[in-house]
Coordinates of C-alpha atoms in Angstrom, one line a residue:
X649 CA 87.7 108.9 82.5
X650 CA 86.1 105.4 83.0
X651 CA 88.1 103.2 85.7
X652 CA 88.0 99.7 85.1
X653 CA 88.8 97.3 88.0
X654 CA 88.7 93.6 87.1
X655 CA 89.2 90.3 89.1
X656 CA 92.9 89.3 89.8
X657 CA 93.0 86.2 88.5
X658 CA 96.7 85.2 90.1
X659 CA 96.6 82.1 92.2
X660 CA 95.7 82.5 95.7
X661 CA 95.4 86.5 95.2
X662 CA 92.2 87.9 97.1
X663 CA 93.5 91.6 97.0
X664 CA 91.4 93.9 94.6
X665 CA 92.5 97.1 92.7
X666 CA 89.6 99.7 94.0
X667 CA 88.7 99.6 97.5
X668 CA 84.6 101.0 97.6
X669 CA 86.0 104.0 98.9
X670 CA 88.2 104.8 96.1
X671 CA 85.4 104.1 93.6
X672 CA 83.0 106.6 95.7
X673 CA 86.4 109.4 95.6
X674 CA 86.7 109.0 91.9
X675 CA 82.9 109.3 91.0
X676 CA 82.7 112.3 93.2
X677 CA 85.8 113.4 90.5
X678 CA 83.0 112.9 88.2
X679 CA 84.5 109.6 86.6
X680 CA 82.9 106.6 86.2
X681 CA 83.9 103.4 87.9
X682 CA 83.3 99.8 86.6
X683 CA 84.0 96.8 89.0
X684 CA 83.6 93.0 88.0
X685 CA 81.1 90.9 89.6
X686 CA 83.1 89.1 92.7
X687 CA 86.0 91.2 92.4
X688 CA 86.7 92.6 96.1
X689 CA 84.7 89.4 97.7
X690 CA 88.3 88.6 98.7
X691 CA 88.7 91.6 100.2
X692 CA 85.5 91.5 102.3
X693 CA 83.3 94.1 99.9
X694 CA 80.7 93.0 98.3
X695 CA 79.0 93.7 95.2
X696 CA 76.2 95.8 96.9
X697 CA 79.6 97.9 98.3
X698 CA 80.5 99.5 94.9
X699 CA 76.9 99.9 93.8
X700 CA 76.4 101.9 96.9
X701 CA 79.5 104.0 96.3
X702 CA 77.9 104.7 92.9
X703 CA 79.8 102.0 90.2
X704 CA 78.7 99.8 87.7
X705 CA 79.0 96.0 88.5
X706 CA 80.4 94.4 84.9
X707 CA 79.9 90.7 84.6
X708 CA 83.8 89.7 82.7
X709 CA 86.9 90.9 82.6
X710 CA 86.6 91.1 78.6
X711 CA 83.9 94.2 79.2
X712 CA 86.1 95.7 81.4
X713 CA 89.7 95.3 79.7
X714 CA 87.5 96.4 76.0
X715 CA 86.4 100.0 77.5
X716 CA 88.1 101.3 80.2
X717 CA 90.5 103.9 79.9
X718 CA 92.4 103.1 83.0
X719 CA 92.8 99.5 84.3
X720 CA 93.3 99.5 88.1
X721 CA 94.7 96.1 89.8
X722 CA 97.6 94.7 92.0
X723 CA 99.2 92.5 90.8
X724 CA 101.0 92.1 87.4
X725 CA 98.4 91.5 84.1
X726 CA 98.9 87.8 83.9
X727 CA 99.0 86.4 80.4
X728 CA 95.6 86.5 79.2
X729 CA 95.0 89.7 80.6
X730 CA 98.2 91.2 78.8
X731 CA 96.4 89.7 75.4
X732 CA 93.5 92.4 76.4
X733 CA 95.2 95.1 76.7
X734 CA 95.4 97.9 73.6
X735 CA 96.8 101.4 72.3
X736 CA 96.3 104.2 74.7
X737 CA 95.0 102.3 77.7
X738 CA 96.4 103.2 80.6
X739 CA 97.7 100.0 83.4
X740 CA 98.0 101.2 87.6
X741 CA 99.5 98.5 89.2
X742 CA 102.2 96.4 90.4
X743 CA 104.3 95.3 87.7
X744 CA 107.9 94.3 89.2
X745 CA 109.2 93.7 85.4
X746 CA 112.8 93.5 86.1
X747 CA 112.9 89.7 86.6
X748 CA 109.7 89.0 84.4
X749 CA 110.5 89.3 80.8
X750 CA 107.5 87.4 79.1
X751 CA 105.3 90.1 80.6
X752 CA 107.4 93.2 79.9
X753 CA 107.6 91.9 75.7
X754 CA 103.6 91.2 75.9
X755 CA 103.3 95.1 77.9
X756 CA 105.4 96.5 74.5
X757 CA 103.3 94.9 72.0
X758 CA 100.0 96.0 73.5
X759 CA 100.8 99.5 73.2
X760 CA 99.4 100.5 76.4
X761 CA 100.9 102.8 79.3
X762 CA 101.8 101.4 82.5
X763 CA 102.6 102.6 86.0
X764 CA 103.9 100.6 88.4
X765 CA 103.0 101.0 92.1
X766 CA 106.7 100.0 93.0
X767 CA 108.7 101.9 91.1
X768 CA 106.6 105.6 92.2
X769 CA 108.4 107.7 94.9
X770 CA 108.2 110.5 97.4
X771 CA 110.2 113.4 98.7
X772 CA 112.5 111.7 100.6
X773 CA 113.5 108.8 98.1
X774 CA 111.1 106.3 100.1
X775 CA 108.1 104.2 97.6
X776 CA 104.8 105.1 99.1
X777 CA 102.8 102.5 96.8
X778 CA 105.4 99.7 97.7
X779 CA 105.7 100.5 101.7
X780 CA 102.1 99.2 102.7
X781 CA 102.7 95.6 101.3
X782 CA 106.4 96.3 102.3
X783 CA 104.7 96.8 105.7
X784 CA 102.2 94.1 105.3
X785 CA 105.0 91.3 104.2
X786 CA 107.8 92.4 106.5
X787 CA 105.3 91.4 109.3
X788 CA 103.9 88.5 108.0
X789 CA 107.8 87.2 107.2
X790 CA 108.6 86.0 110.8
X791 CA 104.7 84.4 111.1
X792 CA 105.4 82.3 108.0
X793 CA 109.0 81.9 109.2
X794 CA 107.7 80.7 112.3
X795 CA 105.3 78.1 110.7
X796 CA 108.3 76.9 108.5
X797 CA 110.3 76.1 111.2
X798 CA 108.0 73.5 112.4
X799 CA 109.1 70.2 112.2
X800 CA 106.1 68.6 110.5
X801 CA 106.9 71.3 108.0
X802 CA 110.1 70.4 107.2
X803 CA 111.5 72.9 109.7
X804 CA 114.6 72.4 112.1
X805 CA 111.4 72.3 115.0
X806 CA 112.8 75.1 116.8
X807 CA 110.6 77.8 118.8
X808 CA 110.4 81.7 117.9
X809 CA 110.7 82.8 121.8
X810 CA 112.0 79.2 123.2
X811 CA 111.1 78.7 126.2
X812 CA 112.6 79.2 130.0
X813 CA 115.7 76.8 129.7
X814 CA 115.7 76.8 126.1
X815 CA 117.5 79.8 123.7
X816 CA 115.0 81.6 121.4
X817 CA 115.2 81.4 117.6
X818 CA 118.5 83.2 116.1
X819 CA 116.5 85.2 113.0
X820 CA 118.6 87.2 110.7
X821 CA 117.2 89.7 108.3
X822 CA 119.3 90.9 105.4
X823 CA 118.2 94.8 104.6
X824 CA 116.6 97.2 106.8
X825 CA 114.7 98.6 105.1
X826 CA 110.6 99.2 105.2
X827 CA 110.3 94.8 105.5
X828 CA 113.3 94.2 107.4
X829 CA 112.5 96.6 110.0
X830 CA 109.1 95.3 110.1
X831 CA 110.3 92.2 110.0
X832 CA 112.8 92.2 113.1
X833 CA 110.2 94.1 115.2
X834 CA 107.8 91.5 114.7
X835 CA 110.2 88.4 115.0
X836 CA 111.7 90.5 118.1
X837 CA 108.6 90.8 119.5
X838 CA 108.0 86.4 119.1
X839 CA 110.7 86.4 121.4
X840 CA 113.8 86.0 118.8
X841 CA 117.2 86.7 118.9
X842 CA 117.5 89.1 115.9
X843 CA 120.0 90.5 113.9
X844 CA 119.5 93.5 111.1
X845 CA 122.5 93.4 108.4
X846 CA 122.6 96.4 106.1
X847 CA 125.2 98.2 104.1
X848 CA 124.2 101.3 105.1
X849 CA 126.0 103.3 108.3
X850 CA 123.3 106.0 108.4
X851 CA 120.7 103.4 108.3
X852 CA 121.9 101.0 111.1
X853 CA 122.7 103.9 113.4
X854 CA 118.6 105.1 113.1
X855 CA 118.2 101.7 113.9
X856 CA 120.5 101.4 116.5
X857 CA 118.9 104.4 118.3
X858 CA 115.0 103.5 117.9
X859 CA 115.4 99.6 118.5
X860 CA 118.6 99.4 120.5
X861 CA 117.3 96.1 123.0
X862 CA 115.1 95.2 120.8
X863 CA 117.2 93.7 118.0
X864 CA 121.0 94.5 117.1
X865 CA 122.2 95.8 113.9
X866 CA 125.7 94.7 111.6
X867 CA 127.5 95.5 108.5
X868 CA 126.5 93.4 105.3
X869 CA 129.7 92.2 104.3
X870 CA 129.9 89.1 102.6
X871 CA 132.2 87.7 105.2
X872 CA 129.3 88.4 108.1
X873 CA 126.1 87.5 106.1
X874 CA 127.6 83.6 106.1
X875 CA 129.2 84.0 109.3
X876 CA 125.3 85.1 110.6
X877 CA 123.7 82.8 108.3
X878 CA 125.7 79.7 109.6
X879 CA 124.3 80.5 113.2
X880 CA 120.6 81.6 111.9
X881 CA 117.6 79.0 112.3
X882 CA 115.8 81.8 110.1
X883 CA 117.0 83.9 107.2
X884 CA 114.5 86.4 106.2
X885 CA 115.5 88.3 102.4
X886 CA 114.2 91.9 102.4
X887 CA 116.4 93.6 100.0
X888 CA 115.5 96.1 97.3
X889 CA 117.1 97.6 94.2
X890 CA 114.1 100.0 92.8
X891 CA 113.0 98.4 89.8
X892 CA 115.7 96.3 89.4
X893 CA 116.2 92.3 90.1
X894 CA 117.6 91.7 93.6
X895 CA 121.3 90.9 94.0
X896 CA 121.9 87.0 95.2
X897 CA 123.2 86.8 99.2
X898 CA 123.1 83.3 99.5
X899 CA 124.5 81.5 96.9
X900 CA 123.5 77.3 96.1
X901 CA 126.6 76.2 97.3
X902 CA 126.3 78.3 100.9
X903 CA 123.4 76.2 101.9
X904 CA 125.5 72.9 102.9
X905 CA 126.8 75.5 105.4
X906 CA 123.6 76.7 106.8
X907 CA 121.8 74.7 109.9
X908 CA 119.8 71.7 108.4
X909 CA 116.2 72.5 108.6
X910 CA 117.1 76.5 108.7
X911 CA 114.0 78.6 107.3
X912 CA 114.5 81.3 104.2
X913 CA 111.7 83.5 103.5
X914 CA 112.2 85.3 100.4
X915 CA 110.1 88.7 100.6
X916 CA 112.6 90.0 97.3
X917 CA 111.0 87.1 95.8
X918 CA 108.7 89.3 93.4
X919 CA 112.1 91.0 92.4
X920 CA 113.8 87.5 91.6
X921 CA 114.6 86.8 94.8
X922 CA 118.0 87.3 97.3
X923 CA 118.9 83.5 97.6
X924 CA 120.2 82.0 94.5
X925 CA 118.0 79.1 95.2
X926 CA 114.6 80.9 95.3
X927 CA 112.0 80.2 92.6
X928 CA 108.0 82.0 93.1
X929 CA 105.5 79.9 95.5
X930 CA 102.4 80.5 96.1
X931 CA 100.1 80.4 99.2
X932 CA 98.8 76.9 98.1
X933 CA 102.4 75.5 98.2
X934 CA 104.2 78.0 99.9
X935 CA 107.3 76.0 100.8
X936 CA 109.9 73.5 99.2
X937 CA 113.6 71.9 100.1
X938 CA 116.7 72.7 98.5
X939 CA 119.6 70.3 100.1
X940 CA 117.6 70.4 103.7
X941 CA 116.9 74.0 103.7
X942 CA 113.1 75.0 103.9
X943 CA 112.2 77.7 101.4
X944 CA 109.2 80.0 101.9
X945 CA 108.7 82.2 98.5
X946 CA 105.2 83.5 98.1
X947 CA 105.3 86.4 95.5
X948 CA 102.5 88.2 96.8
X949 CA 102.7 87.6 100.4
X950 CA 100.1 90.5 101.4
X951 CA 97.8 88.4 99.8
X952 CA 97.3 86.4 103.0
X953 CA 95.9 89.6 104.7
X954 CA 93.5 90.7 101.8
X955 CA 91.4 92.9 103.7
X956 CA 93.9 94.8 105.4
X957 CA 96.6 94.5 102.0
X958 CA 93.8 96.1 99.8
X959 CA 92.6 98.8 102.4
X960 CA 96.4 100.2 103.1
X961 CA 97.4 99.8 99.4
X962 CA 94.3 101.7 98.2
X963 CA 95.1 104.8 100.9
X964 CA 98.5 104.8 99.1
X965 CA 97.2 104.8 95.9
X966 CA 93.9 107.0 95.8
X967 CA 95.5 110.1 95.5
X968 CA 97.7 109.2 92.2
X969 CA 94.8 107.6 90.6
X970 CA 93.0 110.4 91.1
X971 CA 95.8 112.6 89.7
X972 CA 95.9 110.0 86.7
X973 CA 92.2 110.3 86.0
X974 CA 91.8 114.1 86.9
X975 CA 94.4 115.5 84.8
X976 CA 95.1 112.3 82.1
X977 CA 98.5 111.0 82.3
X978 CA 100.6 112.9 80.6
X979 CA 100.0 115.9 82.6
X980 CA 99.6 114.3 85.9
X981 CA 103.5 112.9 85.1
X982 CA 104.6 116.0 84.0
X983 CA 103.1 117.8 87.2
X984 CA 104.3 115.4 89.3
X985 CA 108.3 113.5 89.3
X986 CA 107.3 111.4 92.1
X987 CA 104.6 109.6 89.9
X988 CA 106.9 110.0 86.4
X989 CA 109.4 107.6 88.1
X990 CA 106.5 105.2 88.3
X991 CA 105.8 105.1 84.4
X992 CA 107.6 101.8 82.8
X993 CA 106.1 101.0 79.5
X994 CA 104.4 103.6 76.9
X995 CA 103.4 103.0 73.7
X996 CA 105.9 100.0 72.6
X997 CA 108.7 101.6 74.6
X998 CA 110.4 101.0 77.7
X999 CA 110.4 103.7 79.9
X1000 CA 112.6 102.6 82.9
X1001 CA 116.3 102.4 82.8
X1002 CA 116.9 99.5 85.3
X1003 CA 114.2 97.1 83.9
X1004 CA 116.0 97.9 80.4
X1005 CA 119.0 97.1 82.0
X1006 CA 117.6 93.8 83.8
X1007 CA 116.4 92.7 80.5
X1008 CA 118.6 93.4 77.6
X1009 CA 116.2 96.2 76.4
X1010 CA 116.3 99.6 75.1
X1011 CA 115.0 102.1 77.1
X1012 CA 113.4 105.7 76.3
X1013 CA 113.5 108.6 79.4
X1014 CA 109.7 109.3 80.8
X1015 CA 110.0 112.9 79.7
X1016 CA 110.7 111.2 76.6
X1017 CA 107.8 109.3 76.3
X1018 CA 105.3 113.1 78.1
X1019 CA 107.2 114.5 75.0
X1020 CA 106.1 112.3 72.3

């Protein structure tokens, strides 16, 4: 199979789709791997990097998108790159399509197949592509946080671990899952006064019994998130409905009640976001007011931290794209449930029930699509 791996062309994105590493695994496979010029310079690799791992450096994304077989990126094909894609290709990325509707039409009409890193799973009903950069973001949500706070950023001016005298920073994290665990260890660890709300029981008593000291844990009941969120300087959104838009928590009207100055950082954001207020920022602009509350919604936070994003999201990934190029995707879906969950789009169809749902739109079963 050839491999293509072009540029990401999203603002501020300096992740790439093929670390050198993978490129040297799937040439050992006895596939070949074509990289454009420039792409993993965000990363840290170089040109001289793939060519030593044994791929072709391509000069445009148009020679890349016109004769691979498998396109390999991270984030979603923005909207010239959706024009390039045809019949039979096959798309491995990140495509969070629940809240995106433009680019799940576009995906239809080019006839391709596309798996999406988030929507793949594992044994134990965990996302192995999305955990990295749910890693990655959950840590980097209390540094950005932190920054937002600052007064000359339009923050309340208030210090992560205060200082002797002074109360630390009340953060509150709504989910606890992969980022909001992350999350309240790292803001913990500033020196914060953290709270973990989650729905589940099981779920807060693990966390109860690893983190007990380190951060406490309560019930996700409407009546506690704004009781919580009235007291918080920072809120920090980390929840997730696989494939699916994330619910609202904090509505427009609930901010007059929230400390003026108080920092939201939306990590749900590439889902649609958790605060009714939350629109897609990017690292340029990363922040903006809504009635004196300071919003901080990057959509592909992990971007930041390119070297490390694209290093721990190309572990995760190798051994699917492997399976993808080894066996061709039908079989490697069929072989495997954990990857079938990932496939969204085949051939014109929708392939994933909550997107269809999300969206107004039809939806076939993957066995469906292996089938046809």
């Amino acid at each position: 199979m050839k491999i293509g791996c072009p540029t990401e062309i999203k603002p501020q994105e300096f992740r790439v789709g093929l670390t050198p590493n993978a490129a040297q695994e799937a040439i050992a496979h006895g596939h070949e791997v074509i990289v454009q010029a420039g792409a993993g310079v965000g990363a840290g690799f170089e040109d001289a990097d793939y060519t030593a791992a044994g791929a072709t450096i391509i000069d445009t994304a148009e020679e890349i998108f016109a004769s691979a077989d498998m396109i390999a990126k991270v984030k979603e094909p923005q909207a010239g790159e959706r024009k390039m894609l045809r019949e039979g290709q096959l798309l491995f990325t990140y495509l969070h399509l629940a809240p995106d509707p433009d680019q799940t039409h576009d995906l239809l009409a080019s006839g391709c197949t596309a798996i999406a890193y988030e929507t793949v799973t594992d044994r134990n009903g965990g996302l192995p592509l999305l955990a990295p950069m749910s890693e990655v973001a959950g840590r980097l949500a209390p540094q950005v946080g932190a920054w937002t706070l600052q007064k000359a950023n339009g923050g309340r001016g208030v210090l992560m671990g205060g200082v002797p005298g002074v109360g630390p920073a009340k953060v509150m994290v709504i989910g606890g899952g992969v980022v909001g665990t992350h999350a309240a260890r790292i803001a913990a660890g500033m020196g914060a006064d953290v709270t973990v709300l989650d729905r589940s029981l099981p779920r807060m008593r693990y966390l109860d019994d690893i983190y007990s000291g380190t951060f406490k844990t309560a019930y996700a009941s409407a009546g506690n998130t704004i009781e919580l969120a009235r007291q918080a300087d920072m809120i920090i959104g980390a929840v997730l409905i696989p494939g699916a838009a994330a619910p609202k928590l904090i509505s427009r009207a609930q901010l007059s009640e929230l400390k003026p100055g108080a920092a939201l950082v939306d990590v749900a954001i590439d889902q649609g976001g958790c605060f009714e207020t939350s629109k897609a920022t990017t690292h340029q602009d990363p922040v903006y007011e809504v009635d004196g509350i300071m919003h901080y919604c990057v959509a592909n936070m992990p971007g930041a931290v390119a070297r490390t994003s694209t290093i721990a999201l190309g572990n995760a990934t190798m051994p699917f794209m492997l399976a993808l190029a080894d066996k061709g995707w039908k079989q490697a879906c069929a072989d495997d449930p954990h990857l079938k969950a990932g496939l969204n789009v085949h051939a014109g169809k929708l392939t994933y029930a909550a997107v269809g749902e999300a969206l107004g739109i039809d939806s076939i079963t993957a066995d469906q699509a292996i089938a046809g």
